[in-house]
CSV table of C-alpha atoms and ligand atoms in Angstrom, one decimal:
chain,number,residue,atom,x,y,z
A,1,MET,CA,122.0,124.5,96.8
A,2,SER,CA,120.1,121.2,96.1
A,3,LYS,CA,118.5,120.8,92.7
A,4,VAL,CA,115.1,119.0,92.3
A,5,VAL,CA,113.4,118.1,89.0
A,6,VAL,CA,109.6,118.1,89.1
A,7,LEU,CA,107.9,115.9,86.4
A,8,GLY,CA,104.2,116.6,85.8
A,9,THR,CA,101.8,113.9,84.6
A,10,GLY,CA,98.4,115.4,85.4
A,11,GLY,CA,96.0,114.2,88.1
A,12,THR,CA,93.8,116.2,90.4
A,13,ILE,CA,96.7,118.3,91.5
A,14,ALA,CA,96.7,119.7,88.0
A,15,SER,CA,92.9,119.6,87.4
A,16,ARG,CA,90.4,122.3,87.0
A,17,ASN,CA,86.7,122.1,86.1
A,18,ASN,CA,85.9,122.2,82.4
A,19,PRO,CA,82.8,124.0,81.1
A,20,GLU,CA,80.7,120.9,81.9
A,21,GLY,CA,81.9,121.2,85.5
A,22,HIS,CA,84.0,118.0,85.3
A,23,ALA,CA,87.6,118.0,86.7
A,24,VAL,CA,90.1,117.6,84.0
A,25,ALA,CA,93.9,117.7,84.1
A,26,SER,CA,95.0,121.0,82.6
A,27,ASP,CA,97.6,122.9,84.7
A,28,HIS,CA,101.2,122.7,83.6
A,29,VAL,CA,103.7,121.7,86.3
A,30,SER,CA,105.1,125.3,86.1
A,31,ALA,CA,101.7,126.6,87.2
A,32,LEU,CA,101.7,124.1,90.2
A,33,LEU,CA,105.1,125.4,91.2
A,34,ASP,CA,104.0,129.0,90.9
A,35,SER,CA,101.1,128.4,93.2
A,36,VAL,CA,103.5,126.9,95.8
A,37,CYS,CA,106.0,129.7,95.4
A,38,ALA,CA,103.1,132.2,96.0
A,39,THR,CA,103.1,131.2,99.7
A,40,ALA,CA,106.9,131.2,100.2
A,41,PRO,CA,109.9,130.9,97.9
A,42,PHE,CA,111.7,127.5,97.6
A,43,GLU,CA,115.2,127.2,99.0
A,44,VAL,CA,116.2,124.7,96.4
A,45,GLU,CA,116.8,125.1,92.7
A,46,ILE,CA,113.9,123.6,90.7
A,47,GLU,CA,113.5,122.5,87.1
A,48,SER,CA,110.2,121.2,85.8
A,49,ARG,CA,108.9,119.3,82.8
A,50,ASP,CA,105.4,118.1,81.7
A,51,LEU,CA,105.5,114.5,80.8
A,52,LEU,CA,101.8,113.9,80.5
A,53,MET,CA,98.5,115.8,81.2
A,54,VAL,CA,96.0,113.1,82.2
A,55,GLY,CA,94.0,111.7,85.0
A,56,SER,CA,95.9,108.6,86.3
A,57,TYR,CA,92.8,106.4,85.6
A,58,LEU,CA,93.8,106.8,81.9
A,59,LEU,CA,97.4,105.7,82.2
A,60,THR,CA,98.6,102.6,80.3
A,61,PRO,CA,101.6,100.4,81.2
A,62,ALA,CA,103.5,102.1,78.3
A,63,ASP,CA,102.8,105.5,79.9
A,64,GLN,CA,104.0,104.2,83.2
A,65,LEU,CA,107.2,102.8,81.7
A,66,GLY,CA,107.7,106.2,80.0
A,67,ILE,CA,107.5,107.9,83.4
A,68,VAL,CA,110.1,105.5,84.8
A,69,ARG,CA,112.4,106.2,81.8
A,70,ALA,CA,112.0,109.9,82.2
A,71,ILE,CA,113.0,109.6,85.9
A,72,GLN,CA,116.1,107.6,84.9
A,73,ALA,CA,117.0,110.2,82.3
A,74,VAL,CA,116.9,113.0,84.9
A,75,PHE,CA,119.4,111.1,87.1
A,76,CYS,CA,122.0,111.1,84.3
A,77,ASP,CA,122.6,114.6,85.6
A,78,PRO,CA,124.9,114.3,88.7
A,79,SER,CA,123.9,117.7,90.0
A,80,VAL,CA,120.2,116.6,90.6
A,81,SER,CA,119.4,115.8,94.2
A,82,GLY,CA,116.1,114.2,93.7
A,83,VAL,CA,113.0,113.9,91.5
A,84,VAL,CA,109.4,114.7,92.3
A,85,VAL,CA,106.5,113.3,90.1
A,86,THR,CA,103.1,114.9,90.3
A,87,HIS,CA,100.5,112.2,89.5
A,88,GLY,CA,96.9,111.3,90.0
A,89,THR,CA,96.1,109.5,93.2
A,90,ASP,CA,93.9,106.7,91.5
A,91,THR,CA,96.9,104.7,90.2
A,92,MET,CA,99.8,106.4,92.0
A,93,GLU,CA,100.4,103.2,93.9
A,94,GLU,CA,101.1,101.4,90.7
A,95,THR,CA,103.4,103.9,89.0
A,96,ALA,CA,105.3,104.7,92.1
A,97,TYR,CA,105.8,101.0,92.8
A,98,LEU,CA,106.9,100.4,89.2
A,99,SER,CA,109.4,103.2,89.6
A,100,ASP,CA,110.6,101.7,92.8
A,101,LEU,CA,111.1,98.2,91.3
A,102,HIS,CA,113.4,99.8,88.6
A,103,HIS,CA,115.1,102.4,90.7
A,104,ALA,CA,118.8,101.8,91.2
A,105,ASP,CA,120.1,105.3,92.0
A,106,PRO,CA,120.5,106.2,95.7
A,107,ARG,CA,118.8,109.6,95.1
A,108,PRO,CA,115.1,109.8,96.0
A,109,VAL,CA,112.0,109.7,93.8
A,110,ILE,CA,108.9,111.2,95.4
A,111,PHE,CA,105.4,110.9,94.0
A,112,THR,CA,102.7,113.3,95.2
A,113,GLY,CA,99.3,114.6,94.1
A,114,ALA,CA,96.1,116.0,95.6
A,115,GLN,CA,92.6,115.0,96.6
A,116,ASN,CA,91.1,118.5,95.8
A,117,THR,CA,91.5,120.2,92.5
A,118,ALA,CA,93.8,123.1,91.8
A,119,GLY,CA,93.0,126.7,92.6
A,120,LYS,CA,90.6,126.1,95.4
A,121,PRO,CA,91.2,127.3,99.0
A,122,SER,CA,90.8,123.7,100.0
A,123,SER,CA,93.4,122.4,97.6
A,124,ASP,CA,95.9,120.1,99.2
A,125,GLY,CA,98.2,120.1,96.2
A,126,PRO,CA,100.5,123.1,97.1
A,127,ARG,CA,101.2,121.7,100.5
A,128,ASN,CA,101.9,118.2,99.2
A,129,LEU,CA,104.1,119.5,96.4
A,130,ARG,CA,106.1,121.7,98.8
A,131,ASP,CA,106.6,118.7,101.2
A,132,ALA,CA,107.6,116.4,98.3
A,133,ILE,CA,110.2,118.9,97.1
A,134,ALA,CA,111.6,119.2,100.6
A,135,VAL,CA,112.0,115.5,100.9
A,136,ALA,CA,113.6,115.2,97.4
A,137,ALA,CA,116.1,117.9,98.4
A,138,ASP,CA,117.0,116.2,101.8
A,139,ARG,CA,120.2,114.2,101.8
A,140,ARG,CA,118.7,111.9,104.4
A,141,SER,CA,116.2,110.6,101.7
A,142,HIS,CA,119.0,108.7,99.9
A,143,ASP,CA,118.4,104.9,99.7
A,144,LEU,CA,114.7,105.3,100.4
A,145,GLY,CA,113.9,104.3,96.8
A,146,THR,CA,110.6,105.6,95.4
A,147,THR,CA,108.3,107.1,98.0
A,148,ILE,CA,104.9,108.8,98.2
A,149,VAL,CA,104.5,112.0,100.2
A,150,PHE,CA,101.0,112.9,101.0
A,151,ASP,CA,99.2,114.8,103.8
A,152,GLY,CA,102.4,115.2,105.8
A,153,LEU,CA,103.4,111.5,105.7
A,154,LEU,CA,106.1,109.7,103.8
A,155,TYR,CA,105.5,106.2,102.6
A,156,ALA,CA,107.7,103.6,100.9
A,157,ALA,CA,106.1,102.8,97.5
A,158,ALA,CA,105.8,99.0,98.2
A,159,ALA,CA,102.5,98.1,99.9
A,160,THR,CA,101.3,101.7,99.9
A,161,ARG,CA,97.7,102.1,98.6
A,162,LYS,CA,95.0,104.6,98.2
A,163,ARG,CA,92.9,104.1,101.3
A,164,HIS,CA,90.2,106.8,100.9
A,165,THR,CA,88.4,108.2,97.9
A,166,THR,CA,88.1,111.8,99.3
A,167,ALA,CA,89.9,112.2,102.6
A,168,LEU,CA,93.1,114.3,102.5
A,169,ASP,CA,95.1,111.4,104.1
A,170,ALA,CA,94.5,109.4,100.9
A,171,PHE,CA,97.2,106.8,101.4
A,172,ASP,CA,98.4,104.4,104.0
A,173,ASN,CA,100.7,101.4,104.2
A,174,GLY,CA,99.4,98.6,106.4
A,175,ALA,CA,102.6,96.6,106.0
A,176,THR,CA,105.3,99.1,107.1
A,177,GLY,CA,103.5,102.2,108.3
A,178,PRO,CA,105.0,105.6,107.3
A,179,LEU,CA,108.7,106.0,106.8
A,180,GLY,CA,108.5,109.6,108.1
A,181,ARG,CA,106.6,112.8,108.7
A,182,VAL,CA,106.9,116.1,106.8
A,183,ASP,CA,105.8,119.1,108.7
A,184,THR,CA,105.9,122.4,106.8
A,185,GLY,CA,108.7,121.1,104.6
A,186,VAL,CA,110.7,119.6,107.5
A,187,LEU,CA,111.3,115.8,107.3
A,188,SER,CA,111.5,113.6,110.4
A,189,LEU,CA,112.5,110.1,109.3
A,190,LEU,CA,111.3,107.2,111.3
A,191,ALA,CA,112.4,104.2,109.2
A,192,LYS,CA,114.2,103.1,106.0
A,193,PRO,CA,113.1,100.2,103.8
A,194,VAL,CA,115.4,97.3,103.1
A,195,ARG,CA,115.3,97.3,99.3
A,196,PRO,CA,115.7,94.3,97.1
A,197,GLN,CA,117.9,94.6,94.0
A,198,SER,CA,116.3,96.7,91.3
A,199,LEU,CA,115.0,95.2,88.0
A,200,PRO,CA,116.2,96.4,84.6
A,201,VAL,CA,113.8,98.6,82.7
A,202,PRO,CA,112.2,96.6,79.9
A,203,GLU,CA,111.1,97.7,76.5
A,204,GLU,CA,107.5,96.9,77.3
A,205,LEU,CA,105.4,95.2,80.0
A,206,PRO,CA,103.4,92.1,79.3
A,207,ARG,CA,99.7,91.9,79.9
A,208,VAL,CA,98.9,90.7,83.4
A,209,ASP,CA,95.3,90.7,84.6
A,210,ILE,CA,93.6,90.7,88.0
A,211,VAL,CA,90.7,88.3,88.4
A,212,ALA,CA,88.3,88.7,91.4
A,213,VAL,CA,87.1,85.9,93.6
A,214,TYR,CA,83.6,86.3,95.1
A,215,PRO,CA,80.7,84.1,96.0
A,216,GLY,CA,79.6,82.4,92.8
A,217,ALA,CA,82.7,83.3,90.8
A,218,ASP,CA,84.3,80.6,88.7
A,219,ARG,CA,87.2,80.4,86.3
A,220,THR,CA,85.3,81.9,83.3
A,221,LEU,CA,86.9,85.4,83.6
A,222,LEU,CA,90.3,83.9,84.3
A,223,ASP,CA,90.1,81.8,81.2
A,224,ALA,CA,89.0,84.9,79.2
A,225,ALA,CA,92.0,86.8,80.5
A,226,VAL,CA,94.3,84.0,79.3
A,227,ASP,CA,92.5,83.9,75.9
A,228,ALA,CA,93.0,87.7,75.7
A,229,GLY,CA,96.8,87.2,76.0
A,230,SER,CA,97.5,87.5,79.7
A,231,ARG,CA,101.1,86.3,80.5
A,232,GLY,CA,100.3,86.3,84.3
A,233,ILE,CA,97.3,86.3,86.5
A,234,VAL,CA,96.7,87.9,89.9
A,235,LEU,CA,93.9,86.4,91.9
A,236,GLU,CA,92.1,89.0,94.1
A,237,ALA,CA,91.2,86.2,96.5
A,238,THR,CA,89.0,86.4,99.6
A,239,GLY,CA,90.4,86.6,103.2
A,240,ILE,CA,93.8,85.1,103.7
A,241,GLY,CA,94.0,84.0,100.1
A,242,ASN,CA,91.2,81.6,99.3
A,243,ALA,CA,89.2,80.9,96.1
A,244,ASN,CA,87.3,77.7,95.1
A,245,MET,CA,88.0,74.5,93.1
A,246,SER,CA,87.2,76.1,89.8
A,247,PHE,CA,90.0,78.7,90.4
A,248,VAL,CA,92.4,76.0,91.7
A,249,ASP,CA,91.9,74.0,88.4
A,250,ALA,CA,92.3,77.2,86.3
A,251,ALA,CA,95.5,78.1,88.3
A,252,ARG,CA,96.9,74.6,87.7
A,253,ASP,CA,96.2,74.9,84.0
A,254,CYS,CA,97.9,78.3,83.9
A,255,ILE,CA,101.0,77.2,85.7
A,256,ILE,CA,101.4,74.2,83.5
A,257,ALA,CA,101.1,76.5,80.5
A,258,GLY,CA,103.9,78.8,81.9
A,259,ILE,CA,101.5,81.5,83.1
A,260,PRO,CA,102.3,82.4,86.7
A,261,VAL,CA,99.5,82.9,89.2
A,262,ILE,CA,99.8,85.2,92.2
A,263,VAL,CA,97.4,85.1,95.1
A,264,ALA,CA,96.6,88.5,96.6
A,265,THR,CA,93.6,89.4,98.8
A,266,ARG,CA,90.8,91.9,98.6
A,267,VAL,CA,91.2,92.5,102.3
A,268,ALA,CA,92.9,95.9,103.2
A,269,ASN,CA,95.5,94.5,105.5
A,270,GLY,CA,97.4,91.3,106.4
A,271,ASP,CA,99.3,88.5,104.8
A,272,ILE,CA,98.4,85.6,102.5
A,273,MET,CA,98.7,82.1,104.1
A,274,PRO,CA,98.1,78.7,102.7
A,275,ARG,CA,95.7,77.7,105.5
A,276,TYR,CA,92.5,76.4,103.9
A,277,GLY,CA,91.7,73.4,101.7
A,278,ASN,CA,88.7,72.7,99.5
A,279,GLY,CA,89.6,75.4,97.1
A,280,GLY,CA,91.3,77.6,99.7
A,281,GLY,CA,94.8,79.0,99.8
A,282,ALA,CA,96.5,75.6,100.6
A,283,ASP,CA,95.2,74.1,97.4
A,284,LEU,CA,96.2,77.2,95.4
A,285,ALA,CA,99.8,76.9,96.9
A,286,GLU,CA,99.8,73.2,96.1
A,287,VAL,CA,99.3,73.8,92.4
A,288,GLY,CA,102.1,76.4,92.4
A,289,ALA,CA,100.3,79.7,92.8
A,290,LEU,CA,102.6,82.2,94.6
A,291,PRO,CA,101.5,84.4,97.6
A,292,ALA,CA,101.6,88.2,97.1
A,293,GLY,CA,102.5,88.6,100.8
A,294,LEU,CA,101.7,92.1,101.9
A,295,LEU,CA,101.2,93.5,98.4
A,296,ARG,CA,97.6,94.2,97.4
A,297,PRO,CA,96.3,93.1,93.9
A,298,SER,CA,97.2,96.4,92.2
A,299,GLN,CA,100.9,96.2,93.1
A,300,ALA,CA,101.1,92.4,92.7
A,301,ARG,CA,100.0,92.9,89.1
A,302,VAL,CA,102.8,95.5,88.6
A,303,LEU,CA,105.4,93.2,90.2
A,304,LEU,CA,104.4,90.2,88.1
A,305,ALA,CA,104.5,92.2,84.9
A,306,ALA,CA,107.9,93.6,85.8
A,307,ALA,CA,109.2,90.2,86.8
A,308,LEU,CA,108.0,88.6,83.6
A,309,ALA,CA,109.6,91.3,81.5
A,310,ALA,CA,112.9,91.1,83.4
A,311,SER,CA,113.5,87.3,83.6
A,312,SER,CA,113.0,83.9,82.3
A,313,PRO,CA,109.9,82.1,83.6
A,314,SER,CA,112.0,80.0,86.0
A,315,GLU,CA,113.3,83.2,87.7
A,316,VAL,CA,109.9,84.8,88.1
A,317,ALA,CA,109.1,82.9,91.3
A,318,ASP,CA,112.4,84.1,92.9
A,319,ILE,CA,111.7,87.7,92.0
A,320,ILE,CA,108.2,87.5,93.4
A,321,ARG,CA,109.5,85.9,96.6
A,322,THR,CA,112.2,88.5,97.1
A,323,HIS,CA,109.9,91.5,96.5
A,324,THR,CA,107.1,90.3,98.6
A,325,HIS,CA,109.2,90.2,101.8
A,326,LEU,CA,108.9,93.8,102.9
A,327,THR,CA,111.2,95.0,105.7
A,328,VAL,CA,111.9,98.4,107.2
A,329,VAL,CA,114.5,99.2,109.8
A,330,PRO,CA,114.2,102.1,112.3
A,331,TYR,CA,116.0,105.1,111.0
A,332,THR,CA,118.1,105.5,114.2
A,333,SER,CA,119.7,102.0,113.8
A,334,VAL,CA,120.3,102.8,110.1
A,335,ASN,CA,122.3,105.8,111.2
A,336,GLN,CA,124.3,104.0,113.9
A,337,THR,CA,125.5,101.3,111.4
A,338,GLY,CA,126.3,104.0,108.9
A,339,LYS,CA,124.3,102.3,106.1
B,1,LIG,N1,91.3,111.2,91.8
B,1,LIG,C1,92.4,111.2,91.0
B,1,LIG,C2,93.5,112.2,91.5
B,1,LIG,O1,93.5,112.3,92.7
B,1,LIG,C3,92.2,111.3,89.6
B,1,LIG,C4,93.5,110.7,89.0
B,1,LIG,O2,94.0,109.7,89.5
B,1,LIG,O3,94.0,111.3,88.1
B,1,LIG,O4,94.3,112.7,90.8
């Protein structure tokens, strides 16, 4: 029988209303599992552990590294088939991606959560958790890295983002689409990601800030981030990756000072291209800013922090380049080549 370990961190899936009527993480992961078992028993052996009990909007990079280390510790047990992490949806894309960057084991890590709080008839948590456990127990999930299972779809962590504040299909991945579907616990795989080499888990993550570009914005907040100790900057640029001359000058100063700058976009989908001058993406590229490719600012920030922690400054650009080329291959061709 497969064995799945479920790690709880809080989030809406574990939340109930407090006396003021505000949703607060409070259910232990064992209670989440009991609510799923109430509908039908699991056909896998399950162990569970509470790591944290917070809304994911409260997580720090140290908390996120702690989750990554806890996942790694579980995989020291060879009898474990896979790990499920229950997590708030607000920053699931960041923690899942950090886990993916550091995940070297072929066995799967699945993040899941809920849009509606626990204990309500409308709660989507039990379904999502049951699906996530089924995927974690499925041998075909090997080599998928870290994924997110939500509302019947399976997504690679890289480039997946929260797309809706309230809808049950809270996530999507405009770069690769879903890797598969999960229907009442049965997985149909469509694709597998081609995964770059994993990064070593660092002691801590350096400070990396996101600075937004908008009409009238200048380098003031970027300079403030550097003054606050940022070791890397993600520009949340407009369109295809544009800013203005104030940001280009600031990016040049940062790069000369050994502070990498990554250009991501505030647009939901599409790539970054060095097409425009006069403060646009071509000028940012010319001073050495790196494109985030298909990663959105939230995950570009995680990647830059992990790259800075894992390497010397000269290797950061290579890591960014490797990890921003996202490729998936159809599941059938993966099978035929036996990979
Ligand atoms: N809305 C969030 C959730 O779905 C709150 C959080 O991220 O903890 O869990």
